Amino acid sequence: MKYEPIIGLEVHVQLNTASKIFCGCSTRFGAGPNTQTCPVCSGLPGGLPVLNSEALKKVVLAGLALGCEISGNSTFDRKNYFYPDLPKAYQISQFYRPICLGGYIELPSGGPPGQPMRRIGLTRIHLEEDAGKSIHSEDPEHPISYVDFNRSGVPLIEIVSEPDIRTSDEAYGYLQRLKSIMKYLNVSDCNMEEGSLRCDVNISLREKGSEKFGEKVELKNLNSFRSVKMAIDYEIDRQAKLLAAKERIVQETRLWDSRRAMTFAMRSKEEARDYRYFPDPDLPPIHLDEKYIEDCRLALPELPDRKKARFMEEYSLSEQDAEVLTSARELADYFEMTVSRGAVPRRASNWIQSELLSRLDDVDRIGAFIVTPEKLAALLSLIEDNTISGKIAKAVFGEMAESGADAETIIREKGLRQVTDSSEIGQIADRIIVANPCSVADYIHGKEKALKFLVGQVMKESRGKANPRMTNEILLEKLSRLQRLNEGGR
Ligand SMILES: [Zn+2]
């Protein structure tokens, strides 16, 4: 392609404070319409906003974790526009002096290992209030619209990236990383279905090698990371075709239609001046001293990069394994709990990444998974002490994930305990040798592969319960004896 996509993301993250940003109303999701409102958040005349100190702390934590400069002096501004879900006809936001400036998110380069990380710059993070929600009746006979103000005044942070993103994969990786960090910080649940993480995309194309930006299109209505990726790919294609045909790109806002997998024009894009921003006279400036910022810095948890390095060091995991296990805080916690219950780290890592993650649709729910870290550790210790083979353990794990029973119970009830009695394995081996004279002859005449087949037959006869290492040794011993006899007889 002769064009280079220039992509920037604006991500709104709902903070998980108990109360709203400028009043004491609850932020709980899913309550009956307009049951969590007061004169302040429903915009009644005379209602005065007071800043929620938890919301302030959370935006500072987010800023510190993303390498931003925290402003000691920031202010709130009014963003003026009329919409039914905005009862004051302005949104309290930060325009002139946002609380966080700069910062970055680092992504794996995507190239061979050892390459430096790709750094996507941040322009700013600011604090603002959410709007209410319009609900439209789906009955064409009665086209009525309603407004629910429960969401009005829920605290939001808006994280604006620099136009540093070049591909839809990078946008996807950026969002995943951002979500992971927000969840590590416990500043948001980042639940996209409930709207606590929302993303708009700014995208333009320019000829490769050119420094000038092309006309920018804003994409909205992206309700999953996947739709962000698909909408970007669609838009790159659409704009490239227009440019190739020497047509003009219109600067506008386009909506993503996930059912038809395409974007369509919604309105011409408004600019900052259209909003008539001005300082909010009801809210004093926010002054943060060094001590406040330092206290927040000390309160930061171990973040993904640091945790990944520690996992590699402390548990001797590969970079790839440590990357996966630390990609979500809940996953990292699950792994560490499993290890703290006695599991060998590398085995725990393999099992969590293969058996466990393949059974989970959403890694966020790992904390509620029916097989707890204690139960997984107990299962893995049974492989360690040769009670069961790794293969049987996988079947046992499947049962555990279905019923929630513990490994010991399943093994006892199904009689799956590994056979480690050498005379019992020896008897099976004798039967297999008698039943397979051709394979035995092959082995004696130098076909090593025949041993593998005979081991397999013993394992099958024992219904997978014979200890594989012992089976191998016992068969080898018996076959060697036959071989000696055979040579002596010649
Ligand atoms: Zn309220």
mmCIF file with all atom_site columns, C-alpha atoms in Angstrom, residues 38 66 78 119-120 285 384 427 456 490:
data_model
loop_
_atom_site.group_PDB
_atom_site.id
_atom_site.type_symbol
_atom_site.label_atom_id
_atom_site.label_alt_id
_atom_site.label_comp_id
_atom_site.label_asym_id
_atom_site.label_entity_id
_atom_site.label_seq_id
_atom_site.pdbx_PDB_ins_code
_atom_site.Cartn_x
_atom_site.Cartn_y
_atom_site.Cartn_z
_atom_site.occupancy
_atom_site.B_iso_or_equiv
_atom_site.pdbx_formal_charge
_atom_site.auth_seq_id
_atom_site.auth_comp_id
_atom_site.auth_asym_id
_atom_site.auth_atom_id
_atom_site.pdbx_PDB_model_num
ATOM 1  C CA . CYS A 1 38  ? -30.068 14.326  42.742 1.00 0.00 ? 38  CYS A CA 1
ATOM 2  C CA . LEU A 1 66  ? 1.291   5.669   32.399 1.00 0.00 ? 66  LEU A CA 1
ATOM 3  C CA . ARG A 1 78  ? -17.520 23.563  30.614 1.00 0.00 ? 78  ARG A CA 1
ATOM 4  C CA . ARG A 1 119 ? 6.201   3.347   22.435 1.00 0.00 ? 119 ARG A CA 1
ATOM 5  C CA . ILE A 1 120 ? 2.813   4.992   21.806 1.00 0.00 ? 120 ILE A CA 1
ATOM 6  C CA . PRO A 1 285 ? -8.801  24.861  40.632 1.00 0.00 ? 285 PRO A CA 1
ATOM 7  C CA . GLU A 1 384 ? 4.667   -34.854 40.685 1.00 0.00 ? 384 GLU A CA 1
ATOM 8  C CA . GLN A 1 427 ? 2.471   -59.278 34.153 1.00 0.00 ? 427 GLN A CA 1
ATOM 9  C CA . GLY A 1 456 ? 1.823   -48.118 23.992 1.00 0.00 ? 456 GLY A CA 1
ATOM 10 C CA . ARG A 1 490 ? 22.350  -68.891 17.234 1.00 0.00 ? 490 ARG A CA 1
#
